[in-house]
Coordinates of N, CA, C and O in Angstrom, one line a residue:
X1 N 5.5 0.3 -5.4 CA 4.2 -0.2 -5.0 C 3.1 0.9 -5.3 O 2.0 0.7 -5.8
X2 N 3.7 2.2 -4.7 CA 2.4 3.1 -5.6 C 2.2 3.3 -6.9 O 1.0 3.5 -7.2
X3 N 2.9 3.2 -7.6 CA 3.0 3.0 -8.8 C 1.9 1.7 -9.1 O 0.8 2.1 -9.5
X4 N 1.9 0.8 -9.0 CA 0.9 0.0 -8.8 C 0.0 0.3 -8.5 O -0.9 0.3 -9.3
X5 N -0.3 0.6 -7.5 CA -1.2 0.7 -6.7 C -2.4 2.2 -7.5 O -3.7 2.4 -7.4
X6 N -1.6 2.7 -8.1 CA -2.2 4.0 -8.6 C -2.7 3.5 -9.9 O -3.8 4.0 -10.2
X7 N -1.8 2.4 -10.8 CA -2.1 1.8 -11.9 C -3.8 1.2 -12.0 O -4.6 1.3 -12.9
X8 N -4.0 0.4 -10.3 CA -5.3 0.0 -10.1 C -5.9 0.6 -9.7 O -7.0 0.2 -9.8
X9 N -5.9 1.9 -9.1 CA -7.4 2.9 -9.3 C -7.2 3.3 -11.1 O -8.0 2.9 -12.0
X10 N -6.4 3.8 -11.1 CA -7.0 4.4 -12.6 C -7.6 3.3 -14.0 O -8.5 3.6 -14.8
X11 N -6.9 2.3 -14.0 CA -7.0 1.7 -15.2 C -7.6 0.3 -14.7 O -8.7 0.0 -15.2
X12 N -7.1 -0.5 -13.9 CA -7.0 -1.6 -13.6 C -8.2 -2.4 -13.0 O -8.5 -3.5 -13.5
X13 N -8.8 -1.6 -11.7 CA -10.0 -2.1 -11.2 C -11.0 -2.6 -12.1 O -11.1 -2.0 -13.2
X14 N -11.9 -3.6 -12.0 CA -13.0 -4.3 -12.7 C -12.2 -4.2 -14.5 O -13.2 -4.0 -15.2
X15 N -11.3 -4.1 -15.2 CA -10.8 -4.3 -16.1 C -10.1 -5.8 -16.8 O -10.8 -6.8 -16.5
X16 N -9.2 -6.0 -17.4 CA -9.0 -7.8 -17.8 C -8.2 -8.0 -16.5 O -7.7 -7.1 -15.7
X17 N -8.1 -9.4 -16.4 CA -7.6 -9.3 -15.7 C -6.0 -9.5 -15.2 O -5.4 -9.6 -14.2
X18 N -5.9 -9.4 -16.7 CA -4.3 -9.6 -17.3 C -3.8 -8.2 -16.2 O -3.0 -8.2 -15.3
X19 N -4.7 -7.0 -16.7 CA -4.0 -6.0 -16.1 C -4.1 -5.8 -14.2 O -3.3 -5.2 -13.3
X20 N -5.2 -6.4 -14.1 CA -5.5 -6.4 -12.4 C -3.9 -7.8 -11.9 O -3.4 -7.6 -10.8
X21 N -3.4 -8.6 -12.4 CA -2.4 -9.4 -12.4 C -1.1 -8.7 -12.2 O -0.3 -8.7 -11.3
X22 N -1.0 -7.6 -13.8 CA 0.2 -7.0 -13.6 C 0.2 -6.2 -12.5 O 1.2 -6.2 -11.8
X23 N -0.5 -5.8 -12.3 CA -0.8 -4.6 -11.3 C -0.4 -5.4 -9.8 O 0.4 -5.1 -8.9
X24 N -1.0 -6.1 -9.8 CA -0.7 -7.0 -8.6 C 0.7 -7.7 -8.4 O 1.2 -8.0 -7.3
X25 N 1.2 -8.0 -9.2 CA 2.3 -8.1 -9.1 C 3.6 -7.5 -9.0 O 4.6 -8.1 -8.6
X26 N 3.3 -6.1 -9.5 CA 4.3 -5.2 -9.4 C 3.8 -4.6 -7.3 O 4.6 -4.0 -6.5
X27 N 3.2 -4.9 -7.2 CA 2.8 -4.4 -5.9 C 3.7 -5.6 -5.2 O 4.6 -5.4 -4.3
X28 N 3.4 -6.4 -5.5 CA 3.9 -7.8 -4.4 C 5.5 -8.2 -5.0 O 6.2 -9.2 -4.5
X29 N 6.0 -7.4 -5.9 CA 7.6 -7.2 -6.0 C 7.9 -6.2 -4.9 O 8.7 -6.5 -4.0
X30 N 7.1 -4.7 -5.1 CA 7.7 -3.6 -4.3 C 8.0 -4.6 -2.3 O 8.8 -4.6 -1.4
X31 N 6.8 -5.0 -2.4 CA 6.8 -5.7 -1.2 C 7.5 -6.3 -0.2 O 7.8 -6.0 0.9
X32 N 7.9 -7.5 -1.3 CA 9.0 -8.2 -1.4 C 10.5 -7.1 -1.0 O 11.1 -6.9 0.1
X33 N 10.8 -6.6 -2.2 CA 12.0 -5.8 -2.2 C 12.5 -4.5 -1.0 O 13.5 -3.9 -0.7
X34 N 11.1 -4.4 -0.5 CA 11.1 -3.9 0.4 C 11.0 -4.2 1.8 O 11.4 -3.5 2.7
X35 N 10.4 -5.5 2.0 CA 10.7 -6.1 3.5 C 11.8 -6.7 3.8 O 12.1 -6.5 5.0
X36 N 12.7 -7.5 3.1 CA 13.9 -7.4 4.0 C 14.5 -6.4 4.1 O 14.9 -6.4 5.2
X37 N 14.9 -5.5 3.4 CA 15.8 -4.0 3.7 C 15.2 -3.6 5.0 O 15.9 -3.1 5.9
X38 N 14.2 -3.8 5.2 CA 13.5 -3.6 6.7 C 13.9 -4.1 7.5 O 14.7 -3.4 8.1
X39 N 13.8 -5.5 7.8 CA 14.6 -5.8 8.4 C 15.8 -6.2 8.9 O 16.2 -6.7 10.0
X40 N 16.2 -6.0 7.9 CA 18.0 -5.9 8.2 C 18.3 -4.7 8.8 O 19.1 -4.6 9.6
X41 N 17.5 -3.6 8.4 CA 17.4 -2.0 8.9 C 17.4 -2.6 10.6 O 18.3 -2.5 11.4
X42 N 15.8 -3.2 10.6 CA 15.5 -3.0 12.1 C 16.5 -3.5 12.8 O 16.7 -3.0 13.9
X43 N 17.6 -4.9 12.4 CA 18.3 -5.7 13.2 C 20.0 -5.0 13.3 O 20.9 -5.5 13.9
X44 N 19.9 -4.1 12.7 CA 21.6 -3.3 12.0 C 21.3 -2.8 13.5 O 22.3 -3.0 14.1
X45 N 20.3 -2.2 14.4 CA 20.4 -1.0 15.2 C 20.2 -1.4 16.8 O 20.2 -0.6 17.8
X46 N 19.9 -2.6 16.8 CA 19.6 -3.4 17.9 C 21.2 -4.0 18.3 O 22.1 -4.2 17.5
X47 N 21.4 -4.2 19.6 CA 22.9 -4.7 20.2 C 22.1 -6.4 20.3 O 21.0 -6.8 20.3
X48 N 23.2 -7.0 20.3 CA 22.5 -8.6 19.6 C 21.9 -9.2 20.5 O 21.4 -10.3 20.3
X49 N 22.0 -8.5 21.7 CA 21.1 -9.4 22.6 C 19.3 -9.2 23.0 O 18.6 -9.8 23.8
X50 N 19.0 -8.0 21.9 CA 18.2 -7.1 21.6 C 17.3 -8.1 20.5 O 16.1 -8.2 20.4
X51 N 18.0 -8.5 20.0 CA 17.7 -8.6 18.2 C 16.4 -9.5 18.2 O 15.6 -9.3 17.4
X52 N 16.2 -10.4 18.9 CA 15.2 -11.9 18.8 C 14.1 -10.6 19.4 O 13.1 -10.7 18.8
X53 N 14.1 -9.7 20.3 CA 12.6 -8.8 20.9 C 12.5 -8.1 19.6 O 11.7 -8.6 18.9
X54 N 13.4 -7.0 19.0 CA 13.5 -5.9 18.0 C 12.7 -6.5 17.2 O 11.6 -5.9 17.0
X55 N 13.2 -8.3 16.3 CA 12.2 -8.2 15.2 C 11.1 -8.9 15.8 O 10.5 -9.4 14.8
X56 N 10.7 -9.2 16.7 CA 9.4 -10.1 17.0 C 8.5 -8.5 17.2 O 7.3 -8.4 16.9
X57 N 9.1 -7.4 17.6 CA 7.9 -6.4 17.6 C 8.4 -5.7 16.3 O 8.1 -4.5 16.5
X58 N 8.9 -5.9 15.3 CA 8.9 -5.5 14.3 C 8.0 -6.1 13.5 O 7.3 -5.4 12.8
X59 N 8.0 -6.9 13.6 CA 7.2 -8.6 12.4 C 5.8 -8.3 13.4 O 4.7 -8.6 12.9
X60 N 5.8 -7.8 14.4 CA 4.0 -7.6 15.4 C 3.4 -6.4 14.5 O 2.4 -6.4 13.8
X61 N 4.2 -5.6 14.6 CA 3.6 -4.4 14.2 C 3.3 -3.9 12.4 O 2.6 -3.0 12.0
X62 N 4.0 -5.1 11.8 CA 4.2 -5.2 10.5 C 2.9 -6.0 10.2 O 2.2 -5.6 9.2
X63 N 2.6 -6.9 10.8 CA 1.0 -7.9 10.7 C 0.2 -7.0 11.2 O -0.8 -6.8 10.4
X64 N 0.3 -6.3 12.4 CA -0.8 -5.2 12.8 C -1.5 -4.3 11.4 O -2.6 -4.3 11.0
X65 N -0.4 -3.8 11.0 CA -0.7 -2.7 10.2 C -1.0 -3.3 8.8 O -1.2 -2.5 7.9
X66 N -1.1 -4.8 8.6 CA -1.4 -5.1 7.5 C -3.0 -5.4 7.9 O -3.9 -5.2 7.1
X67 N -3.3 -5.8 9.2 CA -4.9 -6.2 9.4 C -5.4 -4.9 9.6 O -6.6 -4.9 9.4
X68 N -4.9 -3.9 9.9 CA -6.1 -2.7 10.0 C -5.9 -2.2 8.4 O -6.9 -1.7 7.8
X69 N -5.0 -2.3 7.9 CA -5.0 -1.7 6.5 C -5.9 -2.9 5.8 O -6.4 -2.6 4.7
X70 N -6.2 -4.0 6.2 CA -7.4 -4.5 5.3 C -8.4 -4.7 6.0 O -9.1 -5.5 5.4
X71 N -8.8 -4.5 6.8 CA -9.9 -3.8 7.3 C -10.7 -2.9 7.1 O -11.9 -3.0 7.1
X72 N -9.5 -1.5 6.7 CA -9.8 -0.3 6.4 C -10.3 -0.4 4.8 O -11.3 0.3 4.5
X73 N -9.7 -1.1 3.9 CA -10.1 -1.5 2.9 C -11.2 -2.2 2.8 O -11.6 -2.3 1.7
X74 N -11.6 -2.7 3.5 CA -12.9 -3.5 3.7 C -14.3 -2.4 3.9 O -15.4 -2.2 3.4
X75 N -13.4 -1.6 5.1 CA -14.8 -0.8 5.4 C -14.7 0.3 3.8 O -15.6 1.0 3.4
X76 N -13.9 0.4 3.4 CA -14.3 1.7 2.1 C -14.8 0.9 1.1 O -15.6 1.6 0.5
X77 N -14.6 -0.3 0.8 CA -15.0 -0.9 -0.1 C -16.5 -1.2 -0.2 O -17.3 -1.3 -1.1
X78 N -16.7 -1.3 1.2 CA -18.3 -1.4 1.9 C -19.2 -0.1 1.6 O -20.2 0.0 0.9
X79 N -18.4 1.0 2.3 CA -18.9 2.4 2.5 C -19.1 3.2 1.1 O -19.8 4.2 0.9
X80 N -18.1 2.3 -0.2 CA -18.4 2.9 -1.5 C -19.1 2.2 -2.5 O -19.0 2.5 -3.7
X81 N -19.8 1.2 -1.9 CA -20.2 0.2 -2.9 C -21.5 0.3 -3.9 O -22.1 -0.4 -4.7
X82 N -21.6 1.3 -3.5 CA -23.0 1.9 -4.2 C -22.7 3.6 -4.8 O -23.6 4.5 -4.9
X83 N -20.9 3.6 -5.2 CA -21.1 5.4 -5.7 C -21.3 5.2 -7.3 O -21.5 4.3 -8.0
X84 N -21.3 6.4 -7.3 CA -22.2 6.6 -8.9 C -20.3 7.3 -9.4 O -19.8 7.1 -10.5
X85 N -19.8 7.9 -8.6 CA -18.6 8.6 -9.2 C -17.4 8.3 -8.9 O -17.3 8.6 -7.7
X86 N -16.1 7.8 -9.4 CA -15.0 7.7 -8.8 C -14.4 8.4 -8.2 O -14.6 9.5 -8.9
X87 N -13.6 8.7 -7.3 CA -12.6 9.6 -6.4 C -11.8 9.8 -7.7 O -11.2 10.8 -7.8
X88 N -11.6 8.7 -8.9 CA -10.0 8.9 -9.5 C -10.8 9.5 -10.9 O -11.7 9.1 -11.7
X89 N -10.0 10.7 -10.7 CA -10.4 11.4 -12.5 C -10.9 10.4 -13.5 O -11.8 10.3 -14.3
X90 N -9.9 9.7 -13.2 CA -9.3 8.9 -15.0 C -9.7 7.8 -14.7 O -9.2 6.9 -15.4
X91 N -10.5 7.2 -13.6 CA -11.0 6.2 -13.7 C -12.6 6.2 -14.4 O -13.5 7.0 -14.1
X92 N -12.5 5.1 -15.5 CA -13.9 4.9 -16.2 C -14.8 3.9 -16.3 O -15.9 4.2 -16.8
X93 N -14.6 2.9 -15.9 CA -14.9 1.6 -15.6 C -16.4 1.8 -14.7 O -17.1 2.8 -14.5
X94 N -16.6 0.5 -14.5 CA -17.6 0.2 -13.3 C -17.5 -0.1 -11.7 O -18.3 -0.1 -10.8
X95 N -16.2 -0.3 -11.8 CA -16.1 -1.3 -9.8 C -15.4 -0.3 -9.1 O -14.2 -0.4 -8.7
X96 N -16.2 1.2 -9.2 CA -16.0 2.2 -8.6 C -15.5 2.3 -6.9 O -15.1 3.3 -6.3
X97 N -15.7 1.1 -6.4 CA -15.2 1.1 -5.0 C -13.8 0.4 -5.0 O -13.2 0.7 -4.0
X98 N -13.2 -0.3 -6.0 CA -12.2 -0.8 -6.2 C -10.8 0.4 -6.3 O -9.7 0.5 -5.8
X99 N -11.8 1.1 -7.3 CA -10.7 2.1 -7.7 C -10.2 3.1 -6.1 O -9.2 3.2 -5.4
X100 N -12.1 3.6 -6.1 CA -11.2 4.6 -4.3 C -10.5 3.6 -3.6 O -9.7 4.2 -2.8
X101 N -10.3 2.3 -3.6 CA -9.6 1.4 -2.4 C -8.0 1.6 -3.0 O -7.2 2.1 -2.2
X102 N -7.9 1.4 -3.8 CA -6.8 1.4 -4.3 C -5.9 3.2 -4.2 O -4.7 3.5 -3.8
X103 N -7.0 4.1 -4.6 CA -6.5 5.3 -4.4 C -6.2 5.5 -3.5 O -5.0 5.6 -3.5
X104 N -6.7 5.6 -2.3 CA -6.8 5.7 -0.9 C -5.2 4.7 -0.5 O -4.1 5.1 -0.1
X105 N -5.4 3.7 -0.7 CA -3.8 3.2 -0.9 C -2.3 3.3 -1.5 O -1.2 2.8 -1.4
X106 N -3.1 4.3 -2.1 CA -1.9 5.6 -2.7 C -1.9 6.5 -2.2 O -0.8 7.1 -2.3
X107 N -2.7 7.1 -1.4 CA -2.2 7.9 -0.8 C -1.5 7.5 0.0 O -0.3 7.9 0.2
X108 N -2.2 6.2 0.9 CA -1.8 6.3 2.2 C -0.1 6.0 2.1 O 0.7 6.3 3.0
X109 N 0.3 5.3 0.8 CA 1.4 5.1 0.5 C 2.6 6.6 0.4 O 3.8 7.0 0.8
X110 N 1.8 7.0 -0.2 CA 2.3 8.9 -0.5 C 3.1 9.4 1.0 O 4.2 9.9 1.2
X111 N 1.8 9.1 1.8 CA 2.4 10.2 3.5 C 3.2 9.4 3.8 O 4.2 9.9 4.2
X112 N 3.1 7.4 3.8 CA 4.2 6.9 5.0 C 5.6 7.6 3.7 O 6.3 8.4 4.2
X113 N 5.7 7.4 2.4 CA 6.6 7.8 2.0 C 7.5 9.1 2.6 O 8.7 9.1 3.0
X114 N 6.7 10.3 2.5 CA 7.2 11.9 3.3 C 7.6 11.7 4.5 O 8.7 12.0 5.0
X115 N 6.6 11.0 5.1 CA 7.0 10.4 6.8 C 8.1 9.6 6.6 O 8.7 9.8 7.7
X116 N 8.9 8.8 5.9 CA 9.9 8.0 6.1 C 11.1 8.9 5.9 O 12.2 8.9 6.4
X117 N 10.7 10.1 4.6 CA 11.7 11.2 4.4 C 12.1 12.0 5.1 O 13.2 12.5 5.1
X118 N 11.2 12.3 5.9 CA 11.2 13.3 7.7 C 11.8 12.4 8.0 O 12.9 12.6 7.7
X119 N 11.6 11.5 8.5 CA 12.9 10.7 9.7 C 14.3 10.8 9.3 O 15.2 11.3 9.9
X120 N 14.1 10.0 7.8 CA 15.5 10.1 7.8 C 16.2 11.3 8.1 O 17.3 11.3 8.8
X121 N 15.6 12.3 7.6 CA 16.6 14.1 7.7 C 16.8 14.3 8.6 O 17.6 15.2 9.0
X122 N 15.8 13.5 9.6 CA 16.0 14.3 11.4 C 17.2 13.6 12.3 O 17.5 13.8 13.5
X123 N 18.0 12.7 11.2 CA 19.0 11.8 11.9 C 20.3 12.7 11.9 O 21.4 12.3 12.4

């Protein structure tokens, strides 16, 4: 998904839209591929009489963080819609707010990544 995600700040934003497509789609594979391993994760650690709460605040918190994450994208998209310079080097284009939205979602991709690699080692 960062990998995508990174694809659409740099090249992809305001470009064909063949590539805003691929790009979107490699995101919404990572997605995919990655939400059930989730929750089979979340349900592997719950005792079974657990399991019906575990994923109802799993699947809460999973919608939570997708409406503030587009939110948050909303307000940068807002807050940059008039820059003259991209956050992304190698972005050249014009829909300069597209690109920081997308950066900014590489990052934010980058820390939960390290953050999920701390957990696991602390087990």
């Amino acid at each position: 998904m960062g990998l995508s995600t990174l694809f659409l700040s740099a090249f992809a934003s305001g470009a064909s839209p063949v590539y805003v497509s691929i790009s979107v789609l490699g995101a919404g594979m990572a997605f995919a591929l990655t939400n059930s391993p989730a929750n089979n994760a979340a349900v592997s650690v719950l005792p079974e009489e657990d399991v019906g709460v575990g994923v109802g605040i799993f699947q809460g918190s999973l919608y939570l963080g997708a409406g503030i994450g587009a939110g948050m994208v909303g307000a940068l998209l807002s807050a940059r819609r008039d820059a003259v310079r991209a956050w992304n080097p190698f972005y050249t284009l014009e829909a300069i707010s597209y690109s920081d939205a997308f950066l900014a979602a590489t990052v934010t991709l980058i820390i939960a990544l390290i953050a999920a690699y701390g957990l696991k080692r602390d087990r």
